[in-house]
């Protein structure tokens, strides 16, 4: 019973974290890099992952096994795709040495997450009490790995300001005019701002 309560609390925190960080990262990339289909897809995957995690927490295995597994089947692959796309975006936005190092760290976390997720899937389809518990352990390790990946965004989120959200509002209301008017000239300014933050 205690394990169930702990899981629900961690799950609620993780769902809200996924949604908030996904939105902040989406806005940050738009402000620094401009409109990007890759960024939009990653944002959508992050929120789909949050929906899957919400299902996992709302429907326990003992009471609604099918819905619980559907939620897990949605959450884990989409979170894997999310961190994969974010790793690609990191290298595309790289403009300084420290940013490249963050990209390397994210790639390592992405590769480790992929290995753990595949291992979890292999163990899950096996029969046996011990193997099922090992699969559950792999799932927890994967979740922690993704949380650490999200933690790497702290290096960038220090530069977020109200302008970031204003850019997000402009992009949502008039994406075409924003893309044509500010995506190219905004990049050098954003790069210098990020470099100044890194120096500080």
Short mmCIF file of C-alpha atoms in Angstrom, two decimals, residues 35-118:
data_model
loop_
_atom_site.label_atom_id
_atom_site.label_comp_id
_atom_site.label_asym_id
_atom_site.label_seq_id
_atom_site.Cartn_x
_atom_site.Cartn_y
_atom_site.Cartn_z
CA UNK A 35 10.20 28.02 -35.27
CA UNK A 36 11.11 24.39 -35.86
CA UNK A 37 9.06 21.34 -36.79
CA UNK A 38 11.41 19.20 -34.71
CA UNK A 39 10.73 21.36 -31.67
CA UNK A 40 6.97 21.17 -32.23
CA UNK A 41 7.05 17.38 -32.54
CA UNK A 42 9.16 17.09 -29.38
CA UNK A 43 6.71 19.33 -27.51
CA UNK A 44 3.75 17.21 -28.63
CA UNK A 45 5.55 14.00 -27.62
CA UNK A 46 6.29 15.45 -24.19
CA UNK A 47 2.63 16.18 -23.54
CA UNK A 48 1.52 12.82 -24.92
CA UNK A 49 4.00 11.26 -22.50
CA UNK A 50 2.39 13.24 -19.67
CA UNK A 51 -1.03 11.88 -20.67
CA UNK A 52 0.34 8.34 -20.62
CA UNK A 53 1.90 8.88 -17.21
CA UNK A 54 -1.40 10.22 -15.92
CA UNK A 55 -3.07 6.99 -17.04
CA UNK A 56 -0.37 4.93 -15.32
CA UNK A 57 -0.99 6.73 -12.04
CA UNK A 58 -4.78 6.77 -12.31
CA UNK A 59 -5.23 3.08 -13.16
CA UNK A 60 -3.34 0.66 -10.94
CA UNK A 61 -2.30 -2.78 -12.15
CA UNK A 62 -4.43 -4.54 -9.56
CA UNK A 63 -7.64 -2.77 -10.62
CA UNK A 64 -7.28 -1.78 -14.28
CA UNK A 65 -4.35 -3.67 -15.73
CA UNK A 66 -5.17 -3.02 -19.41
CA UNK A 67 -5.47 0.76 -19.00
CA UNK A 68 -2.36 0.83 -16.83
CA UNK A 69 -0.33 -0.95 -19.49
CA UNK A 70 -1.77 1.24 -22.26
CA UNK A 71 -0.61 4.29 -20.32
CA UNK A 72 2.84 2.78 -19.83
CA UNK A 73 2.96 1.83 -23.51
CA UNK A 74 2.29 5.45 -24.40
CA UNK A 75 4.50 7.09 -21.77
CA UNK A 76 7.77 5.18 -22.08
CA UNK A 77 8.24 5.24 -25.89
CA UNK A 78 7.17 8.89 -26.19
CA UNK A 79 9.52 9.95 -23.39
CA UNK A 80 12.32 8.09 -25.18
CA UNK A 81 11.52 9.90 -28.42
CA UNK A 82 11.31 13.20 -26.54
CA UNK A 83 14.83 12.99 -25.11
CA UNK A 84 16.13 11.75 -28.46
CA UNK A 85 14.71 14.77 -30.30
CA UNK A 86 15.93 17.12 -27.57
CA UNK A 87 19.45 15.74 -28.00
CA UNK A 88 19.27 16.53 -31.72
CA UNK A 89 17.96 20.02 -30.98
CA UNK A 90 20.81 20.59 -28.55
CA UNK A 91 23.41 20.01 -31.26
CA UNK A 92 21.49 22.12 -33.74
CA UNK A 93 21.47 25.01 -31.29
CA UNK A 94 25.08 24.53 -30.16
CA UNK A 95 27.01 27.79 -30.41
CA UNK A 96 29.59 27.39 -27.65
CA UNK A 97 31.82 24.66 -26.26
CA UNK A 98 29.83 24.28 -23.06
CA UNK A 99 26.67 23.72 -25.11
CA UNK A 100 28.38 20.92 -27.01
CA UNK A 101 29.30 19.28 -23.71
CA UNK A 102 25.66 19.42 -22.63
CA UNK A 103 24.80 17.75 -25.93
CA UNK A 104 27.28 14.96 -25.20
CA UNK A 105 25.79 14.41 -21.74
CA UNK A 106 22.28 14.28 -23.19
CA UNK A 107 23.36 11.80 -25.85
CA UNK A 108 24.85 9.52 -23.17
CA UNK A 109 21.64 9.73 -21.14
CA UNK A 110 19.58 9.03 -24.26
CA UNK A 111 21.65 5.97 -25.16
CA UNK A 112 21.49 4.68 -21.58
CA UNK A 113 17.72 5.24 -21.53
CA UNK A 114 17.30 3.30 -24.78
CA UNK A 115 19.29 0.35 -23.41
CA UNK A 116 17.30 0.30 -20.16
CA UNK A 117 13.97 0.62 -21.99
CA UNK A 118 14.76 -2.27 -24.35
#
